[in-house]
PDB file of C-alpha atoms in Angstrom:
ATOM      1  CA  UNK A   1     -39.917 -16.394  -2.679  1.00  0.00           C
ATOM      2  CA  UNK A   2     -39.074 -17.052  -6.918  1.00  0.00           C
ATOM      3  CA  UNK A   3     -36.808 -19.639  -7.916  1.00  0.00           C
ATOM      4  CA  UNK A   4     -34.670 -18.742 -10.886  1.00  0.00           C
ATOM      5  CA  UNK A   5     -37.968 -20.130 -13.220  1.00  0.00           C
ATOM      6  CA  UNK A   6     -40.181 -18.154 -11.333  1.00  0.00           C
ATOM      7  CA  UNK A   7     -37.851 -14.629 -11.787  1.00  0.00           C
ATOM      8  CA  UNK A   8     -37.238 -15.027 -15.395  1.00  0.00           C
ATOM      9  CA  UNK A   9     -41.581 -16.114 -15.789  1.00  0.00           C
ATOM     10  CA  UNK A  10     -42.466 -12.292 -14.024  1.00  0.00           C
ATOM     11  CA  UNK A  11     -39.565 -10.695 -16.567  1.00  0.00           C
ATOM     12  CA  UNK A  12     -40.921 -12.435 -18.855  1.00  0.00           C
ATOM     13  CA  UNK A  13     -44.315 -11.687 -19.245  1.00  0.00           C
ATOM     14  CA  UNK A  14     -43.729  -7.567 -17.157  1.00  0.00           C
ATOM     15  CA  UNK A  15     -43.795  -7.861 -13.862  1.00  0.00           C
ATOM     16  CA  UNK A  16     -41.705  -6.456 -11.035  1.00  0.00           C
ATOM     17  CA  UNK A  17     -39.094  -8.827 -10.213  1.00  0.00           C
ATOM     18  CA  UNK A  18     -37.719  -8.145  -6.476  1.00  0.00           C
ATOM     19  CA  UNK A  19     -34.327  -7.966  -5.467  1.00  0.00           C
ATOM     20  CA  UNK A  20     -33.422 -12.200  -4.881  1.00  0.00           C
ATOM     21  CA  UNK A  21     -31.069 -12.012  -1.832  1.00  0.00           C
ATOM     22  CA  UNK A  22     -29.788 -15.284  -3.296  1.00  0.00           C
ATOM     23  CA  UNK A  23     -28.204 -13.647  -6.402  1.00  0.00           C
ATOM     24  CA  UNK A  24     -26.458 -10.853  -4.772  1.00  0.00           C
ATOM     25  CA  UNK A  25     -23.189 -10.514  -6.287  1.00  0.00           C
ATOM     26  CA  UNK A  26     -21.087 -10.978  -3.030  1.00  0.00           C
ATOM     27  CA  UNK A  27     -19.713  -7.641  -1.397  1.00  0.00           C
ATOM     28  CA  UNK A  28     -15.478  -6.850  -0.580  1.00  0.00           C
ATOM     29  CA  UNK A  29     -15.274  -4.204   2.103  1.00  0.00           C
ATOM     30  CA  UNK A  30     -11.796  -2.098   0.666  1.00  0.00           C
ATOM     31  CA  UNK A  31     -10.729   0.165   3.175  1.00  0.00           C
ATOM     32  CA  UNK A  32      -9.627   3.762   1.959  1.00  0.00           C
ATOM     33  CA  UNK A  33      -7.245   6.061   3.048  1.00  0.00           C
ATOM     34  CA  UNK A  34      -7.779   9.768   1.780  1.00  0.00           C
ATOM     35  CA  UNK A  35      -4.236  10.207   1.069  1.00  0.00           C
ATOM     36  CA  UNK A  36      -3.786   6.662  -0.950  1.00  0.00           C
ATOM     37  CA  UNK A  37      -4.099   5.397  -4.436  1.00  0.00           C
ATOM     38  CA  UNK A  38      -6.406   2.428  -3.227  1.00  0.00           C
ATOM     39  CA  UNK A  39      -9.433   5.460  -4.107  1.00  0.00           C
ATOM     40  CA  UNK A  40      -7.963   5.272  -7.498  1.00  0.00           C
ATOM     41  CA  UNK A  41      -7.981   2.156  -8.988  1.00  0.00           C
ATOM     42  CA  UNK A  42     -11.351   1.479  -7.005  1.00  0.00           C
ATOM     43  CA  UNK A  43     -13.013   4.165  -8.955  1.00  0.00           C
ATOM     44  CA  UNK A  44     -11.687   1.810 -11.938  1.00  0.00           C
ATOM     45  CA  UNK A  45     -13.152  -0.625 -11.142  1.00  0.00           C
ATOM     46  CA  UNK A  46     -16.264   0.451  -9.884  1.00  0.00           C
ATOM     47  CA  UNK A  47     -16.472   2.966 -13.498  1.00  0.00           C
ATOM     48  CA  UNK A  48     -15.547   0.108 -15.554  1.00  0.00           C
ATOM     49  CA  UNK A  49     -17.308  -2.612 -14.030  1.00  0.00           C
ATOM     50  CA  UNK A  50     -14.785  -5.249 -12.813  1.00  0.00           C
ATOM     51  CA  UNK A  51     -16.448  -5.993  -9.446  1.00  0.00           C
ATOM     52  CA  UNK A  52     -19.803  -7.372 -11.253  1.00  0.00           C
ATOM     53  CA  UNK A  53     -17.335  -8.571 -14.428  1.00  0.00           C
ATOM     54  CA  UNK A  54     -16.168 -10.704 -11.328  1.00  0.00           C
ATOM     55  CA  UNK A  55     -18.219 -12.362  -9.999  1.00  0.00           C
ATOM     56  CA  UNK A  56     -18.248  -9.607  -6.670  1.00  0.00           C
ATOM     57  CA  UNK A  57     -19.609  -5.224  -5.873  1.00  0.00           C
ATOM     58  CA  UNK A  58     -16.762  -3.079  -4.176  1.00  0.00           C
ATOM     59  CA  UNK A  59     -18.218  -1.576  -1.733  1.00  0.00           C
ATOM     60  CA  UNK A  60     -15.433   1.387  -1.023  1.00  0.00           C
ATOM     61  CA  UNK A  61     -14.945   1.795   3.172  1.00  0.00           C
ATOM     62  CA  UNK A  62     -12.868   5.371   3.506  1.00  0.00           C
ATOM     63  CA  UNK A  63     -11.177   5.286   6.579  1.00  0.00           C
ATOM     64  CA  UNK A  64      -8.967   8.574   8.059  1.00  0.00           C
ATOM     65  CA  UNK A  65      -5.567   6.813   8.722  1.00  0.00           C
ATOM     66  CA  UNK A  66      -3.324   3.824   9.102  1.00  0.00           C
ATOM     67  CA  UNK A  67      -4.170   3.703  12.489  1.00  0.00           C
ATOM     68  CA  UNK A  68      -8.157   3.519  11.234  1.00  0.00           C
ATOM     69  CA  UNK A  69      -7.204   1.423   8.683  1.00  0.00           C
ATOM     70  CA  UNK A  70      -5.388  -1.741  11.739  1.00  0.00           C
ATOM     71  CA  UNK A  71      -8.139  -1.319  13.271  1.00  0.00           C
ATOM     72  CA  UNK A  72     -11.318  -1.259  11.122  1.00  0.00           C
ATOM     73  CA  UNK A  73      -9.841  -4.597  10.167  1.00  0.00           C
ATOM     74  CA  UNK A  74      -8.495  -5.763  12.348  1.00  0.00           C
ATOM     75  CA  UNK A  75     -12.527  -5.518  14.320  1.00  0.00           C
ATOM     76  CA  UNK A  76     -13.907  -6.931  10.948  1.00  0.00           C
ATOM     77  CA  UNK A  77     -15.294  -3.686   9.358  1.00  0.00           C
ATOM     78  CA  UNK A  78     -13.734  -4.510   6.057  1.00  0.00           C
ATOM     79  CA  UNK A  79     -12.453  -7.225   4.503  1.00  0.00           C
ATOM     80  CA  UNK A  80      -9.209  -5.744   2.469  1.00  0.00           C
ATOM     81  CA  UNK A  81      -6.613  -2.944   2.722  1.00  0.00           C
ATOM     82  CA  UNK A  82      -3.204  -2.161   1.871  1.00  0.00           C
ATOM     83  CA  UNK A  83      -0.568  -2.591   4.262  1.00  0.00           C
ATOM     84  CA  UNK A  84       3.325  -4.037   4.407  1.00  0.00           C
ATOM     85  CA  UNK A  85       4.232  -6.975   4.453  1.00  0.00           C
ATOM     86  CA  UNK A  86       6.148  -7.238   7.955  1.00  0.00           C
ATOM     87  CA  UNK A  87       2.567  -6.020   9.704  1.00  0.00           C
ATOM     88  CA  UNK A  88       1.279  -9.283   7.383  1.00  0.00           C
ATOM     89  CA  UNK A  89       4.148 -11.443   8.304  1.00  0.00           C
ATOM     90  CA  UNK A  90       3.612 -10.567  12.260  1.00  0.00           C
ATOM     91  CA  UNK A  91      -0.082 -11.730  12.231  1.00  0.00           C
ATOM     92  CA  UNK A  92       0.260 -14.456  10.446  1.00  0.00           C
ATOM     93  CA  UNK A  93       2.889 -15.473  12.479  1.00  0.00           C
ATOM     94  CA  UNK A  94       0.912 -14.982  16.026  1.00  0.00           C
ATOM     95  CA  UNK A  95      -2.382 -17.008  14.157  1.00  0.00           C
ATOM     96  CA  UNK A  96      -3.964 -15.071  12.287  1.00  0.00           C
ATOM     97  CA  UNK A  97      -4.076 -16.202   8.450  1.00  0.00           C
ATOM     98  CA  UNK A  98      -3.533 -13.772   6.890  1.00  0.00           C
ATOM     99  CA  UNK A  99      -3.240 -13.504   3.162  1.00  0.00           C
ATOM    100  CA  UNK A 100      -1.333 -11.093   0.868  1.00  0.00           C
ATOM    101  CA  UNK A 101      -1.081  -9.588  -2.661  1.00  0.00           C
ATOM    102  CA  UNK A 102       1.409  -7.199  -3.786  1.00  0.00           C
ATOM    103  CA  UNK A 103       0.258  -3.844  -4.913  1.00  0.00           C
ATOM    104  CA  UNK A 104       2.679  -1.219  -5.970  1.00  0.00           C
ATOM    105  CA  UNK A 105       6.990  -1.271  -5.956  1.00  0.00           C
ATOM    106  CA  UNK A 106       6.498   2.947  -5.184  1.00  0.00           C
ATOM    107  CA  UNK A 107       7.306   3.523  -1.798  1.00  0.00           C
ATOM    108  CA  UNK A 108       8.520   6.618   0.360  1.00  0.00           C
ATOM    109  CA  UNK A 109      11.726   8.191   1.034  1.00  0.00           C
ATOM    110  CA  UNK A 110      13.525  10.483   2.554  1.00  0.00           C
ATOM    111  CA  UNK A 111      12.919  13.897   0.605  1.00  0.00           C
ATOM    112  CA  UNK A 112      15.429  17.078   1.294  1.00  0.00           C
ATOM    113  CA  UNK A 113      15.010  21.362  -0.293  1.00  0.00           C
ATOM    114  CA  UNK A 114      17.633  21.423  -3.228  1.00  0.00           C
ATOM    115  CA  UNK A 115      19.980  22.964  -1.754  1.00  0.00           C
ATOM    116  CA  UNK A 116      20.255  21.187   2.222  1.00  0.00           C
ATOM    117  CA  UNK A 117      23.572  20.082   3.011  1.00  0.00           C
ATOM    118  CA  UNK A 118      22.428  17.328   4.279  1.00  0.00           C
ATOM    119  CA  UNK A 119      23.518  14.693   2.612  1.00  0.00           C
ATOM    120  CA  UNK A 120      23.836  10.963   3.622  1.00  0.00           C
ATOM    121  CA  UNK A 121      22.096   9.612   6.684  1.00  0.00           C
ATOM    122  CA  UNK A 122      24.794  10.775   9.393  1.00  0.00           C
ATOM    123  CA  UNK A 123      24.439  14.010   8.044  1.00  0.00           C
ATOM    124  CA  UNK A 124      20.815  14.390   9.681  1.00  0.00           C
ATOM    125  CA  UNK A 125      21.922  14.032  13.240  1.00  0.00           C
ATOM    126  CA  UNK A 126      20.942  17.035  14.688  1.00  0.00           C
ATOM    127  CA  UNK A 127      18.412  17.695  12.137  1.00  0.00           C
ATOM    128  CA  UNK A 128      14.724  18.310  12.673  1.00  0.00           C
ATOM    129  CA  UNK A 129      13.432  14.649  10.812  1.00  0.00           C
ATOM    130  CA  UNK A 130       9.576  14.597   9.664  1.00  0.00           C
ATOM    131  CA  UNK A 131       8.589  10.844   9.462  1.00  0.00           C
ATOM    132  CA  UNK A 132       5.295  10.842   7.672  1.00  0.00           C
ATOM    133  CA  UNK A 133       2.536   6.890   8.947  1.00  0.00           C
ATOM    134  CA  UNK A 134       3.782   6.885  12.465  1.00  0.00           C
ATOM    135  CA  UNK A 135       6.592   4.982  15.039  1.00  0.00           C
ATOM    136  CA  UNK A 136       5.091   1.867  13.937  1.00  0.00           C
ATOM    137  CA  UNK A 137       5.752   3.031   9.520  1.00  0.00           C
ATOM    138  CA  UNK A 138       6.983   0.258   6.872  1.00  0.00           C
ATOM    139  CA  UNK A 139       9.597   3.087   5.259  1.00  0.00           C
ATOM    140  CA  UNK A 140      10.924   4.225   8.798  1.00  0.00           C
ATOM    141  CA  UNK A 141      11.480   0.951  10.047  1.00  0.00           C
ATOM    142  CA  UNK A 142      13.592   0.681   6.980  1.00  0.00           C
ATOM    143  CA  UNK A 143      15.374   4.038   7.471  1.00  0.00           C
ATOM    144  CA  UNK A 144      16.152   3.157  11.204  1.00  0.00           C
ATOM    145  CA  UNK A 145      17.558  -1.071   9.651  1.00  0.00           C
ATOM    146  CA  UNK A 146      19.293   0.403   6.844  1.00  0.00           C
ATOM    147  CA  UNK A 147      20.634   3.648   9.166  1.00  0.00           C
ATOM    148  CA  UNK A 148      22.153   1.198  11.814  1.00  0.00           C
ATOM    149  CA  UNK A 149      22.959  -1.448   9.434  1.00  0.00           C
ATOM    150  CA  UNK A 150      25.123   0.628   7.104  1.00  0.00           C
ATOM    151  CA  UNK A 151      26.827   3.029   9.300  1.00  0.00           C
ATOM    152  CA  UNK A 152      25.960   2.413  12.315  1.00  0.00           C
ATOM    153  CA  UNK A 153      23.437   5.485  13.186  1.00  0.00           C
ATOM    154  CA  UNK A 154      20.602   5.595  15.561  1.00  0.00           C
ATOM    155  CA  UNK A 155      18.736   7.634  13.458  1.00  0.00           C
ATOM    156  CA  UNK A 156      16.087   8.005  16.435  1.00  0.00           C
ATOM    157  CA  UNK A 157      18.567   8.965  19.374  1.00  0.00           C
ATOM    158  CA  UNK A 158      20.457  10.984  17.196  1.00  0.00           C
ATOM    159  CA  UNK A 159      18.031  13.376  14.884  1.00  0.00           C
ATOM    160  CA  UNK A 160      15.263  15.135  15.890  1.00  0.00           C
ATOM    161  CA  UNK A 161      12.156  13.163  14.697  1.00  0.00           C
ATOM    162  CA  UNK A 162       9.024  14.083  14.076  1.00  0.00           C
ATOM    163  CA  UNK A 163       6.282  12.286  13.709  1.00  0.00           C
ATOM    164  CA  UNK A 164       2.538  12.826  12.102  1.00  0.00           C
ATOM    165  CA  UNK A 165       0.615  12.340   8.944  1.00  0.00           C
ATOM    166  CA  UNK A 166       1.974  12.884   5.839  1.00  0.00           C
ATOM    167  CA  UNK A 167       0.738  15.545   4.528  1.00  0.00           C
ATOM    168  CA  UNK A 168       1.273  17.511   7.299  1.00  0.00           C
ATOM    169  CA  UNK A 169       4.668  16.151   7.154  1.00  0.00           C
ATOM    170  CA  UNK A 170       5.950  17.453   3.636  1.00  0.00           C
ATOM    171  CA  UNK A 171       3.589  20.788   3.911  1.00  0.00           C
ATOM    172  CA  UNK A 172       6.403  21.812   7.555  1.00  0.00           C
ATOM    173  CA  UNK A 173       8.754  20.565   4.819  1.00  0.00           C
ATOM    174  CA  UNK A 174       8.149  22.822   2.494  1.00  0.00           C
ATOM    175  CA  UNK A 175       7.651  26.281   5.129  1.00  0.00           C
ATOM    176  CA  UNK A 176      11.175  25.154   6.144  1.00  0.00           C
ATOM    177  CA  UNK A 177       9.760  23.492   9.962  1.00  0.00           C
ATOM    178  CA  UNK A 178      11.210  20.456   8.973  1.00  0.00           C
ATOM    179  CA  UNK A 179      15.001  19.866   7.821  1.00  0.00           C
ATOM    180  CA  UNK A 180      13.654  16.267   6.061  1.00  0.00           C
ATOM    181  CA  UNK A 181      10.537  14.167   5.352  1.00  0.00           C
ATOM    182  CA  UNK A 182      10.487  10.719   5.372  1.00  0.00           C
ATOM    183  CA  UNK A 183       6.733  10.146   3.826  1.00  0.00           C
ATOM    184  CA  UNK A 184       5.066   8.490   1.223  1.00  0.00           C
ATOM    185  CA  UNK A 185       6.077   8.596  -2.545  1.00  0.00           C
ATOM    186  CA  UNK A 186       2.524  10.088  -2.865  1.00  0.00           C
ATOM    187  CA  UNK A 187       3.550  13.331  -1.013  1.00  0.00           C
ATOM    188  CA  UNK A 188       7.883  12.509  -1.795  1.00  0.00           C
ATOM    189  CA  UNK A 189       6.258  12.925  -6.039  1.00  0.00           C
ATOM    190  CA  UNK A 190       4.979  16.254  -5.597  1.00  0.00           C
ATOM    191  CA  UNK A 191       7.779  17.778  -3.395  1.00  0.00           C
ATOM    192  CA  UNK A 192       9.945  16.607  -6.374  1.00  0.00           C
ATOM    193  CA  UNK A 193       7.542  18.396  -8.323  1.00  0.00           C
ATOM    194  CA  UNK A 194       8.391  21.354  -7.053  1.00  0.00           C
ATOM    195  CA  UNK A 195      12.238  21.280  -6.496  1.00  0.00           C
ATOM    196  CA  UNK A 196      12.310  19.057  -3.663  1.00  0.00           C
ATOM    197  CA  UNK A 197      15.089  16.308  -4.005  1.00  0.00           C
ATOM    198  CA  UNK A 198      15.245  13.324  -2.923  1.00  0.00           C
ATOM    199  CA  UNK A 199      18.424  11.701   0.633  1.00  0.00           C
ATOM    200  CA  UNK A 200      17.526   8.151  -0.093  1.00  0.00           C
ATOM    201  CA  UNK A 201      14.524   6.527  -0.955  1.00  0.00           C
ATOM    202  CA  UNK A 202      13.137   3.649   0.389  1.00  0.00           C
ATOM    203  CA  UNK A 203      13.683   0.550  -2.306  1.00  0.00           C
ATOM    204  CA  UNK A 204      17.488   1.384  -2.032  1.00  0.00           C
ATOM    205  CA  UNK A 205      17.503   0.209   1.653  1.00  0.00           C
ATOM    206  CA  UNK A 206      15.559  -2.286   0.981  1.00  0.00           C
ATOM    207  CA  UNK A 207      18.491  -3.631  -1.936  1.00  0.00           C
ATOM    208  CA  UNK A 208      20.902  -2.538   0.150  1.00  0.00           C
ATOM    209  CA  UNK A 209      19.075  -4.620   2.886  1.00  0.00           C
ATOM    210  CA  UNK A 210      19.923  -7.549   0.768  1.00  0.00           C
ATOM    211  CA  UNK A 211      16.476  -7.211  -2.009  1.00  0.00           C
ATOM    212  CA  UNK A 212      17.752  -8.945  -5.238  1.00  0.00           C
ATOM    213  CA  UNK A 213      14.870  -6.606  -7.767  1.00  0.00           C
ATOM    214  CA  UNK A 214      12.513  -4.321  -6.751  1.00  0.00           C
ATOM    215  CA  UNK A 215      10.131  -5.242  -3.861  1.00  0.00           C
ATOM    216  CA  UNK A 216       6.535  -4.863  -2.998  1.00  0.00           C
ATOM    217  CA  UNK A 217       6.770  -3.660   0.207  1.00  0.00           C
ATOM    218  CA  UNK A 218       2.938  -3.115   0.504  1.00  0.00           C
ATOM    219  CA  UNK A 219       0.117  -5.099  -0.913  1.00  0.00           C
ATOM    220  CA  UNK A 220      -3.759  -6.140  -0.846  1.00  0.00           C
ATOM    221  CA  UNK A 221      -4.022  -7.606   2.463  1.00  0.00           C
ATOM    222  CA  UNK A 222      -6.929  -9.890   4.515  1.00  0.00           C
ATOM    223  CA  UNK A 223      -7.429 -13.400   5.751  1.00  0.00           C
ATOM    224  CA  UNK A 224      -7.410 -16.391   5.027  1.00  0.00           C
ATOM    225  CA  UNK A 225     -10.377 -17.050   6.450  1.00  0.00           C
ATOM    226  CA  UNK A 226     -11.712 -14.420   4.623  1.00  0.00           C
ATOM    227  CA  UNK A 227     -10.969 -16.394   1.647  1.00  0.00           C
ATOM    228  CA  UNK A 228     -12.994 -18.792   2.432  1.00  0.00           C
ATOM    229  CA  UNK A 229     -16.090 -17.809   3.680  1.00  0.00           C
ATOM    230  CA  UNK A 230     -16.381 -16.289  -0.315  1.00  0.00           C
ATOM    231  CA  UNK A 231     -13.268 -17.462  -2.545  1.00  0.00           C
ATOM    232  CA  UNK A 232     -14.418 -17.137  -5.650  1.00  0.00           C
ATOM    233  CA  UNK A 233     -15.506 -13.299  -4.714  1.00  0.00           C
ATOM    234  CA  UNK A 234     -11.531 -12.777  -3.595  1.00  0.00           C
ATOM    235  CA  UNK A 235     -10.506 -13.967  -6.457  1.00  0.00           C
ATOM    236  CA  UNK A 236     -12.564 -11.914  -7.948  1.00  0.00           C
ATOM    237  CA  UNK A 237     -10.823  -9.248  -6.048  1.00  0.00           C
ATOM    238  CA  UNK A 238      -7.529  -9.278  -7.539  1.00  0.00           C
ATOM    239  CA  UNK A 239      -8.588  -9.813 -10.745  1.00  0.00           C
ATOM    240  CA  UNK A 240      -9.879  -6.608 -10.918  1.00  0.00           C
ATOM    241  CA  UNK A 241      -7.631  -5.212  -9.213  1.00  0.00           C
ATOM    242  CA  UNK A 242      -4.984  -6.354 -12.083  1.00  0.00           C
ATOM    243  CA  UNK A 243      -7.125  -5.238 -14.370  1.00  0.00           C
ATOM    244  CA  UNK A 244      -7.120  -2.200 -13.246  1.00  0.00           C
ATOM    245  CA  UNK A 245      -3.458  -2.033 -13.297  1.00  0.00           C
ATOM    246  CA  UNK A 246      -3.609  -2.729 -16.786  1.00  0.00           C
ATOM    247  CA  UNK A 247      -6.107  -0.291 -18.221  1.00  0.00           C
ATOM    248  CA  UNK A 248      -4.180   2.264 -16.563  1.00  0.00           C
ATOM    249  CA  UNK A 249      -1.033   1.309 -17.369  1.00  0.00           C
ATOM    250  CA  UNK A 250      -2.159   0.799 -21.342  1.00  0.00           C
ATOM    251  CA  UNK A 251      -5.784   3.385 -21.617  1.00  0.00           C
ATOM    252  CA  UNK A 252      -5.113   6.862 -21.678  1.00  0.00           C
ATOM    253  CA  UNK A 253      -8.830   7.467 -20.796  1.00  0.00           C
ATOM    254  CA  UNK A 254      -8.268   5.234 -17.900  1.00  0.00           C
ATOM    255  CA  UNK A 255      -6.669   8.731 -15.562  1.00  0.00           C
ATOM    256  CA  UNK A 256      -9.776  10.836 -16.529  1.00  0.00           C
ATOM    257  CA  UNK A 257     -11.925   8.519 -13.937  1.00  0.00           C
ATOM    258  CA  UNK A 258      -8.726   8.940 -11.566  1.00  0.00           C
ATOM    259  CA  UNK A 259      -7.551  12.812 -11.955  1.00  0.00           C
ATOM    260  CA  UNK A 260     -10.353  14.601  -9.568  1.00  0.00           C
ATOM    261  CA  UNK A 261      -9.037  12.499  -6.672  1.00  0.00           C
ATOM    262  CA  UNK A 262      -5.600  13.405  -6.896  1.00  0.00           C
ATOM    263  CA  UNK A 263      -5.608  16.492  -5.854  1.00  0.00           C
ATOM    264  CA  UNK A 264      -2.484  17.606  -8.372  1.00  0.00           C
ATOM    265  CA  UNK A 265      -2.479  21.403  -8.498  1.00  0.00           C
ATOM    266  CA  UNK A 266      -0.776  21.275 -11.559  1.00  0.00           C
ATOM    267  CA  UNK A 267      -0.089  19.497 -15.308  1.00  0.00           C
ATOM    268  CA  UNK A 268       3.281  19.170 -13.600  1.00  0.00           C
ATOM    269  CA  UNK A 269       1.689  16.957 -10.470  1.00  0.00           C
ATOM    270  CA  UNK A 270      -0.197  15.030 -11.626  1.00  0.00           C
ATOM    271  CA  UNK A 271       2.547  13.522 -14.513  1.00  0.00           C
ATOM    272  CA  UNK A 272       4.936  12.684 -11.255  1.00  0.00           C
ATOM    273  CA  UNK A 273       1.817  11.125  -9.497  1.00  0.00           C
ATOM    274  CA  UNK A 274       1.131   9.105 -12.872  1.00  0.00           C
ATOM    275  CA  UNK A 275       4.980   8.468 -13.107  1.00  0.00           C
ATOM    276  CA  UNK A 276       6.059   7.418 -10.549  1.00  0.00           C
ATOM    277  CA  UNK A 277       2.646   4.795  -9.561  1.00  0.00           C
ATOM    278  CA  UNK A 278       3.165   3.615 -13.146  1.00  0.00           C
ATOM    279  CA  UNK A 279       6.671   2.491 -12.344  1.00  0.00           C
ATOM    280  CA  UNK A 280       5.616   0.917  -9.129  1.00  0.00           C
ATOM    281  CA  UNK A 281       2.526  -1.558 -10.374  1.00  0.00           C
ATOM    282  CA  UNK A 282       4.528  -4.676  -8.908  1.00  0.00           C
ATOM    283  CA  UNK A 283       4.932  -7.679 -12.646  1.00  0.00           C
ATOM    284  CA  UNK A 284       7.161 -10.119 -10.804  1.00  0.00           C
ATOM    285  CA  UNK A 285       7.060 -13.752  -9.754  1.00  0.00           C
ATOM    286  CA  UNK A 286       5.135 -14.597  -6.432  1.00  0.00           C
ATOM    287  CA  UNK A 287       8.698 -15.937  -6.198  1.00  0.00           C
ATOM    288  CA  UNK A 288      10.777 -13.470  -6.762  1.00  0.00           C
ATOM    289  CA  UNK A 289       8.617 -11.374  -4.421  1.00  0.00           C
ATOM    290  CA  UNK A 290       8.450 -14.270  -1.491  1.00  0.00           C
ATOM    291  CA  UNK A 291      12.003 -14.151  -2.383  1.00  0.00           C
ATOM    292  CA  UNK A 292      12.981 -11.426  -1.441  1.00  0.00           C
ATOM    293  CA  UNK A 293      11.019 -11.056   1.614  1.00  0.00           C
ATOM    294  CA  UNK A 294      12.101 -13.667   2.577  1.00  0.00           C
ATOM    295  CA  UNK A 295      16.301 -11.643   2.391  1.00  0.00           C
ATOM    296  CA  UNK A 296      13.924  -8.518   4.737  1.00  0.00           C
ATOM    297  CA  UNK A 297      12.053 -10.204   7.629  1.00  0.00           C
ATOM    298  CA  UNK A 298      15.538 -11.934   8.167  1.00  0.00           C
ATOM    299  CA  UNK A 299      17.436  -8.430   8.439  1.00  0.00           C
ATOM    300  CA  UNK A 300      14.375  -6.267  10.456  1.00  0.00           C
ATOM    301  CA  UNK A 301      14.262  -9.365  12.526  1.00  0.00           C
ATOM    302  CA  UNK A 302      18.632  -8.931  13.317  1.00  0.00           C
ATOM    303  CA  UNK A 303      18.675  -5.510  13.625  1.00  0.00           C
ATOM    304  CA  UNK A 304      15.384  -4.825  15.497  1.00  0.00           C
ATOM    305  CA  UNK A 305      14.028  -8.804  17.061  1.00  0.00           C
ATOM    306  CA  UNK A 306      11.222  -9.435  18.277  1.00  0.00           C
ATOM    307  CA  UNK A 307       9.520  -6.045  19.324  1.00  0.00           C
ATOM    308  CA  UNK A 308       9.558  -5.300  15.600  1.00  0.00           C
ATOM    309  CA  UNK A 309       8.509  -8.626  13.505  1.00  0.00           C
ATOM    310  CA  UNK A 310       7.206 -10.433  16.546  1.00  0.00           C
ATOM    311  CA  UNK A 311       7.426 -13.371  17.048  1.00  0.00           C
ATOM    312  CA  UNK A 312       7.944 -15.804  14.231  1.00  0.00           C
ATOM    313  CA  UNK A 313      11.632 -16.753  12.120  1.00  0.00           C
ATOM    314  CA  UNK A 314      10.775 -15.970   8.963  1.00  0.00           C
ATOM    315  CA  UNK A 315       6.931 -14.967   6.168  1.00  0.00           C
ATOM    316  CA  UNK A 316       4.152 -17.924   7.437  1.00  0.00           C
ATOM    317  CA  UNK A 317       3.736 -20.471   5.141  1.00  0.00           C
ATOM    318  CA  UNK A 318       0.458 -19.180   2.064  1.00  0.00           C
ATOM    319  CA  UNK A 319       1.033 -15.169   2.948  1.00  0.00           C
ATOM    320  CA  UNK A 320       1.227 -14.407  -0.824  1.00  0.00           C
ATOM    321  CA  UNK A 321      -1.685 -15.908  -2.336  1.00  0.00           C
ATOM    322  CA  UNK A 322      -2.026 -16.192  -5.428  1.00  0.00           C
ATOM    323  CA  UNK A 323      -5.259 -14.778  -6.602  1.00  0.00           C
ATOM    324  CA  UNK A 324      -7.160 -18.701  -6.552  1.00  0.00           C
ATOM    325  CA  UNK A 325     -10.590 -19.966  -5.304  1.00  0.00           C
ATOM    326  CA  UNK A 326      -9.560 -23.059  -3.741  1.00  0.00           C
TER     327      UNK A 326
END
């Protein structure tokens, strides 16, 4: 096996140089959903060489949905996924030390047709409500908590609930098979571009439940053990993600990389998705994020108990990752 000096000598002599495992940048395996913005940021990272510039190789692992992402993460098939703070906190409180980096303040919303008679949450009684992402989806948990806390309304019992993948839920609302749909922000943006309106957004729900600012309930999740095993790579990953967000905010040409991944049928949908993405870039200090996270956890614990948030009484220590290697 050639030493570094031997590699340099071979290169200077014009001889072929075999790859050297010790010199290879460590990989970070990122789980990506087909309908998420993770793939957008990953594409910018790869196209602009932000992974190599930050000392790691980004490997994108395509996953079918949220359940598949959680299974892959728990099974060690990926190092990083995007998930919600409450799930990360639950894992941390149950002994699996987690790290969380805010990814977006853009959240889902309940969407209804423009002419719908539904004006308040209580108007959903007896209505067909589609829920994208399943019964443990963060937006659904927030909606149930908000309905119960603000109006004493058990929305799960009073409305006709249909769970499904976000694109299917949005399609069923467009077709008229549903009266309302709670779905992810990317599909809300698409629906708004087609004339649908928001009944209530997750940001409204979080503020009603005590959040003091625009809060990122979803973030990049990875384990403390992963940071311990490859600290430079994980710190580099966080820097690369932030750099990709900054490029998308400041450099219009970066969207040429992303647009083929957006499935935007026209310019109106493209602009709506772009606007919502940029508005959702987290900008607050981590201390403020954690403070709101504690408030939200407390409310959700009070309303849902152990069944919802697990056995912990608050966010586990060290949950928010500051991007440092130590």
